[in-house]
């Protein structure tokens, strides 16, 4: 067997495995869907397994669809989601919705029927808390080059859907330039504070015109960068040394760098906003 999920009864029937091998060498993900015990189950694997559970009758949706479209940051432990109109028996391991999907909101990814990127964003942006919905839509846009305007156009044909107000608010601030949920949350914090909307993924060039860095977000007009430092920026000595050299070069070119950590996002957002506001004012921004 390879490392992909498979239907156990089919594998036994065609002689690929015995019933004893199925129990001993594999583990069950969903009813009658198994995978080799040595394989790590990630979000993509879980999405494939859920689709196999449906015997190809369902459409993969929600976070599962986002994972198949290439979006990062989807937890391997998330509850897989399917849209399966004919299914009427509850199955707690998978979130199954009996919705009707227009044909233009479904596509095939690696042989699996999945909601289009726009429909996936439409679903994700309407659910859960606003910050998490924004991070999900940002990640999907980043992975697929999906534009929020395309999702807004689709939403016009579903104007009575639950959560549509939140979706429109999410689309107003969504930005595919965000490369992590923390970057999405940092941008949201700054916007909620009334600061000008930052540009994402800013290319920085040296005096010769050669690009040597890319900033998470900021305001090129005033040469202010806001950078989220993940754990690797502190735990990896080489990364830390590069960060110090990079910041020095940026400052020589007249840029001000405001660094953000997980602590700021969780507990000290006021301090972060204060530092960014002060930097913008000092640079002449109308803050």
C-alpha positions as a Python dict, from the first residue, in 0.01 Angstrom:
ca = {
    (1, 'X'): (0, 0, 0),
    (2, 'X'): (112, 359, -58),
    (3, 'X'): (71, 640, 195),
    (4, 'X'): (-266, 759, 61),
    (5, 'X'): (-596, 684, 236),
    (6, 'X'): (-790, 391, 93),
    (7, 'X'): (-1124, 218, 128),
    (8, 'X'): (-1064, -88, 345),
    (9, 'X'): (-1335, -312, 204),
    (10, 'X'): (-1215, -246, -152),
    (11, 'X'): (-855, -324, -60),
    (12, 'X'): (-955, -653, 103),
    (13, 'X'): (-1178, -744, -190),
    (14, 'X'): (-905, -694, -451),
    (15, 'X'): (-645, -872, -236),
    (16, 'X'): (-423, -571, -167),
    (17, 'X'): (-446, -641, 206),
    (18, 'X'): (-593, -906, 428),
    (19, 'X'): (-838, -824, 705),
    (20, 'X'): (-562, -897, 956),
    (21, 'X'): (-325, -655, 774),
    (22, 'X'): (-597, -392, 767),
    (23, 'X'): (-618, -394, 1146),
    (24, 'X'): (-249, -451, 1221),
    (25, 'X'): (-71, -226, 973),
    (26, 'X'): (-324, 51, 915),
    (27, 'X'): (-545, 280, 1117),
    (28, 'X'): (-896, 394, 1046),
    (29, 'X'): (-956, 761, 970),
    (30, 'X'): (-1326, 733, 892),
    (31, 'X'): (-1565, 444, 858),
    (32, 'X'): (-1404, 197, 615),
    (33, 'X'): (-1131, 449, 523),
    (34, 'X'): (-779, 360, 636),
    (35, 'X'): (-419, 474, 606),
    (36, 'X'): (-82, 319, 678),
    (37, 'X'): (3, 359, 1047),
    (38, 'X'): (337, 525, 965),
    (39, 'X'): (174, 806, 766),
    (40, 'X'): (112, 1143, 927),
    (41, 'X'): (-243, 1261, 869),
    (42, 'X'): (-244, 1625, 762),
    (43, 'X'): (-533, 1843, 650),
    (44, 'X'): (-505, 1735, 285),
    (45, 'X'): (-501, 1366, 379),
    (46, 'X'): (-806, 1414, 601),
    (47, 'X'): (-991, 1590, 318),
    (48, 'X'): (-912, 1304, 78),
    (49, 'X'): (-1022, 1047, 334),
    (50, 'X'): (-1354, 1225, 388),
    (51, 'X'): (-1419, 1230, 14),
    (52, 'X'): (-1339, 858, -6),
    (53, 'X'): (-1585, 797, 276),
    (54, 'X'): (-1853, 947, 49),
    (55, 'X'): (-1744, 712, -232),
    (56, 'X'): (-1694, 1018, -450),
    (57, 'X'): (-2055, 1131, -415),
    (58, 'X'): (-1988, 1443, -206),
    (59, 'X'): (-1811, 1772, -264),
    (60, 'X'): (-1529, 1864, -27),
    (61, 'X'): (-1599, 2203, 135),
    (62, 'X'): (-1493, 2447, 408),
    (63, 'X'): (-1147, 2411, 561),
    (64, 'X'): (-1107, 2074, 388),
    (65, 'X'): (-1157, 2243, 51),
    (66, 'X'): (-916, 2521, 149),
    (67, 'X'): (-651, 2259, 227),
    (68, 'X'): (-697, 2095, -114),
    (69, 'X'): (-667, 2437, -278),
    (70, 'X'): (-328, 2473, -109),
    (71, 'X'): (-412, 2697, 186),
    (72, 'X'): (-174, 2662, 478),
    (73, 'X'): (-243, 2668, 851),
    (74, 'X'): (-534, 2422, 839),
    (75, 'X'): (-512, 2202, 1148),
    (76, 'X'): (-478, 1829, 1087),
    (77, 'X'): (-734, 1779, 1364),
    (78, 'X'): (-1005, 1990, 1206),
    (79, 'X'): (-1340, 1825, 1143),
    (80, 'X'): (-1356, 1746, 774),
    (81, 'X'): (-1643, 1901, 582),
    (82, 'X'): (-1848, 1769, 291),
    (83, 'X'): (-2147, 1895, 96),
    (84, 'X'): (-2351, 1585, 19),
    (85, 'X'): (-2709, 1650, -71),
    (86, 'X'): (-2820, 1285, -82),
    (87, 'X'): (-2671, 1192, 255),
    (88, 'X'): (-2927, 1172, 534),
    (89, 'X'): (-2753, 962, 802),
    (90, 'X'): (-2560, 1165, 1064),
    (91, 'X'): (-2191, 1088, 1102),
    (92, 'X'): (-2027, 1282, 1384),
    (93, 'X'): (-1669, 1246, 1255),
    (94, 'X'): (-1743, 1455, 945),
    (95, 'X'): (-1946, 1774, 914),
    (96, 'X'): (-2187, 1692, 630),
    (97, 'X'): (-2414, 1960, 487),
    (98, 'X'): (-2705, 1872, 258),
    (99, 'X'): (-2679, 2187, 46),
    (100, 'X'): (-2746, 2223, -324),
    (101, 'X'): (-2443, 2355, -511),
    (102, 'X'): (-2459, 2525, -853),
    (103, 'X'): (-2229, 2350, -1101),
    (104, 'X'): (-2015, 2662, -1141),
    (105, 'X'): (-1924, 2650, -770),
    (106, 'X'): (-1764, 2306, -800),
    (107, 'X'): (-1436, 2204, -959),
    (108, 'X'): (-1200, 1906, -957),
    (109, 'X'): (-867, 1921, -775),
    (110, 'X'): (-640, 1615, -806),
    (111, 'X'): (-940, 1404, -902),
    (112, 'X'): (-1153, 1521, -609),
    (113, 'X'): (-1469, 1728, -640),
    (114, 'X'): (-1426, 2039, -430),
    (115, 'X'): (-1591, 2377, -393),
    (116, 'X'): (-1422, 2645, -602),
    (117, 'X'): (-1185, 2883, -428),
    (118, 'X'): (-1450, 3157, -440),
    (119, 'X'): (-1721, 2933, -294),
    (120, 'X'): (-1480, 2805, -30),
    (121, 'X'): (-1398, 3162, 75),
    (122, 'X'): (-1771, 3242, 72),
    (123, 'X'): (-1829, 2963, 324),
    (124, 'X'): (-1527, 3031, 544),
    (125, 'X'): (-1585, 3405, 566),
    (126, 'X'): (-1939, 3364, 701),
    (127, 'X'): (-1855, 3137, 993),
    (128, 'X'): (-1689, 3155, 1331),
    (129, 'X'): (-1532, 3460, 1486),
    (130, 'X'): (-1429, 3746, 1261),
    (131, 'X'): (-1049, 3727, 1315),
    (132, 'X'): (-1037, 3356, 1238),
    (133, 'X'): (-1265, 3396, 935),
    (134, 'X'): (-1038, 3670, 803),
    (135, 'X'): (-726, 3459, 853),
    (136, 'X'): (-886, 3169, 664),
    (137, 'X'): (-990, 3386, 371),
    (138, 'X'): (-649, 3557, 363),
    (139, 'X'): (-474, 3218, 352),
    (140, 'X'): (-697, 3094, 71),
    (141, 'X'): (-643, 3410, -132),
    (142, 'X'): (-268, 3377, -78),
    (143, 'X'): (-267, 3016, -197),
    (144, 'X'): (-487, 3061, -504),
    (145, 'X'): (-451, 3424, -615),
    (146, 'X'): (-824, 3457, -546),
    (147, 'X'): (-942, 3817, -529),
    (148, 'X'): (-1193, 3928, -264),
    (149, 'X'): (-1390, 4096, -544),
    (150, 'X'): (-1459, 3754, -698),
    (151, 'X'): (-1602, 3631, -368),
    (152, 'X'): (-1811, 3947, -335),
    (153, 'X'): (-1954, 3884, -684),
    (154, 'X'): (-2050, 3529, -587),
    (155, 'X'): (-2206, 3656, -264),
    (156, 'X'): (-2447, 3871, -464),
    (157, 'X'): (-2621, 3553, -580),
    (158, 'X'): (-2651, 3430, -220),
    (159, 'X'): (-2758, 3756, -56),
    (160, 'X'): (-2990, 3588, 195),
    (161, 'X'): (-2732, 3344, 327),
    (162, 'X'): (-2654, 3323, 695),
    (163, 'X'): (-2344, 3520, 793),
    (164, 'X'): (-2342, 3732, 478),
    (165, 'X'): (-2291, 4052, 678),
    (166, 'X'): (-1973, 3918, 836),
    (167, 'X'): (-1854, 3789, 499),
    (168, 'X'): (-1880, 4137, 346),
    (169, 'X'): (-1686, 4281, 639),
    (170, 'X'): (-1418, 4013, 597),
    (171, 'X'): (-1389, 4087, 225),
    (172, 'X'): (-1345, 4457, 299),
    (173, 'X'): (-1019, 4387, 483),
    (174, 'X'): (-905, 4057, 324),
    (175, 'X'): (-559, 4062, 168),
    (176, 'X'): (-390, 3767, -1),
    (177, 'X'): (-53, 3915, 85),
    (178, 'X'): (-81, 3781, 439),
    (179, 'X'): (143, 3477, 472),
    (180, 'X'): (30, 3363, 817),
    (181, 'X'): (-270, 3399, 1048),
    (182, 'X'): (-55, 3620, 1273),
    (183, 'X'): (1, 3864, 986),
    (184, 'X'): (-374, 3873, 925),
    (185, 'X'): (-442, 3944, 1292),
    (186, 'X'): (-173, 4213, 1305),
    (187, 'X'): (-323, 4391, 1006),
    (188, 'X'): (-671, 4366, 1158),
    (189, 'X'): (-546, 4514, 1486),
    (190, 'X'): (-399, 4814, 1302),
    (191, 'X'): (-712, 4870, 1095),
    (192, 'X'): (-939, 4843, 1399),
    (193, 'X'): (-727, 5117, 1559),
    (194, 'X'): (-811, 5347, 1269),
    (195, 'X'): (-467, 5347, 1108),
    (196, 'X'): (-428, 5370, 730),
    (197, 'X'): (-455, 5036, 552),
    (198, 'X'): (-105, 4889, 519),
    (199, 'X'): (36, 4743, 201),
    (200, 'X'): (143, 4378, 230),
    (201, 'X'): (458, 4201, 105),
    (202, 'X'): (659, 4516, 36),
    (203, 'X'): (968, 4467, -179),
    (204, 'X'): (1265, 4659, -47),
    (205, 'X'): (1550, 4763, -279),
    (206, 'X'): (1896, 4886, -191),
    (207, 'X'): (2072, 5193, -331),
    (208, 'X'): (2159, 5002, -650),
    (209, 'X'): (1798, 4902, -710),
    (210, 'X'): (1851, 4538, -613),
    (211, 'X'): (1574, 4378, -404),
    (212, 'X'): (1715, 4236, -82),
    (213, 'X'): (1415, 4208, 151),
    (214, 'X'): (1039, 4187, 164),
    (215, 'X'): (839, 4338, 447),
    (216, 'X'): (527, 4175, 591),
    (217, 'X'): (326, 4497, 578),
    (218, 'X'): (367, 4870, 607),
    (219, 'X'): (345, 5206, 437),
    (220, 'X'): (611, 5264, 167),
    (221, 'X'): (512, 5631, 142),
    (222, 'X'): (636, 5688, 498),
    (223, 'X'): (893, 5404, 502),
    (224, 'X'): (733, 5225, 797),
    (225, 'X'): (737, 4844, 818),
    (226, 'X'): (549, 4622, 1062),
    (227, 'X'): (698, 4273, 1088),
    (228, 'X'): (567, 3970, 1273),
    (229, 'X'): (844, 3764, 1435),
    (230, 'X'): (751, 3400, 1471),
    (231, 'X'): (929, 3157, 1701),
    (232, 'X'): (1197, 3079, 1443),
    (233, 'X'): (1312, 3441, 1450),
    (234, 'X'): (1422, 3388, 1811),
    (235, 'X'): (1513, 3018, 1824),
    (236, 'X'): (1722, 2995, 1505),
    (237, 'X'): (2062, 3169, 1549),
    (238, 'X'): (2114, 3210, 1173),
    (239, 'X'): (1766, 3357, 1128),
    (240, 'X'): (1824, 3592, 1420),
    (241, 'X'): (2158, 3708, 1280),
    (242, 'X'): (2001, 3774, 940),
    (243, 'X'): (1716, 3967, 1105),
    (244, 'X'): (1966, 4195, 1280),
    (245, 'X'): (2165, 4257, 959),
    (246, 'X'): (1848, 4307, 757),
    (247, 'X'): (1707, 4560, 1006),
    (248, 'X'): (2035, 4751, 1001),
    (249, 'X'): (2026, 4775, 620),
    (250, 'X'): (1663, 4886, 628),
    (251, 'X'): (1738, 5158, 881),
    (252, 'X'): (2031, 5280, 669),
    (253, 'X'): (1784, 5324, 383),
    (254, 'X'): (1554, 5529, 605),
    (255, 'X'): (1299, 5260, 698),
    (256, 'X'): (1156, 5229, 1049),
    (257, 'X'): (1080, 4870, 1152),
    (258, 'X'): (820, 4792, 1420),
    (259, 'X'): (845, 4430, 1533),
    (260, 'X'): (546, 4226, 1652),
    (261, 'X'): (544, 3910, 1863),
    (262, 'X'): (274, 3666, 1969),
    (263, 'X'): (268, 3844, 2306),
    (264, 'X'): (163, 4171, 2141),
    (265, 'X'): (-124, 4002, 1959),
    (266, 'X'): (-249, 3820, 2267),
    (267, 'X'): (-196, 4071, 2546),
    (268, 'X'): (-39, 4400, 2442),
    (269, 'X'): (-216, 4523, 2131),
    (270, 'X'): (-247, 4875, 2274),
    (271, 'X'): (131, 4905, 2304),
    (272, 'X'): (178, 4783, 1948),
    (273, 'X'): (-74, 5029, 1807),
    (274, 'X'): (89, 5308, 2007),
    (275, 'X'): (434, 5229, 1866),
    (276, 'X'): (309, 5207, 1508),
    (277, 'X'): (109, 5529, 1545),
    (278, 'X'): (412, 5711, 1684),
    (279, 'X'): (629, 5590, 1396),
    (280, 'X'): (372, 5703, 1139),
    (281, 'X'): (334, 6045, 1301),
    (282, 'X'): (712, 6091, 1314),
    (283, 'X'): (726, 6012, 941),
    (284, 'X'): (458, 6274, 865),
    (285, 'X'): (157, 6047, 822),
    (286, 'X'): (-183, 6203, 904),
    (287, 'X'): (-249, 5986, 1210),
}
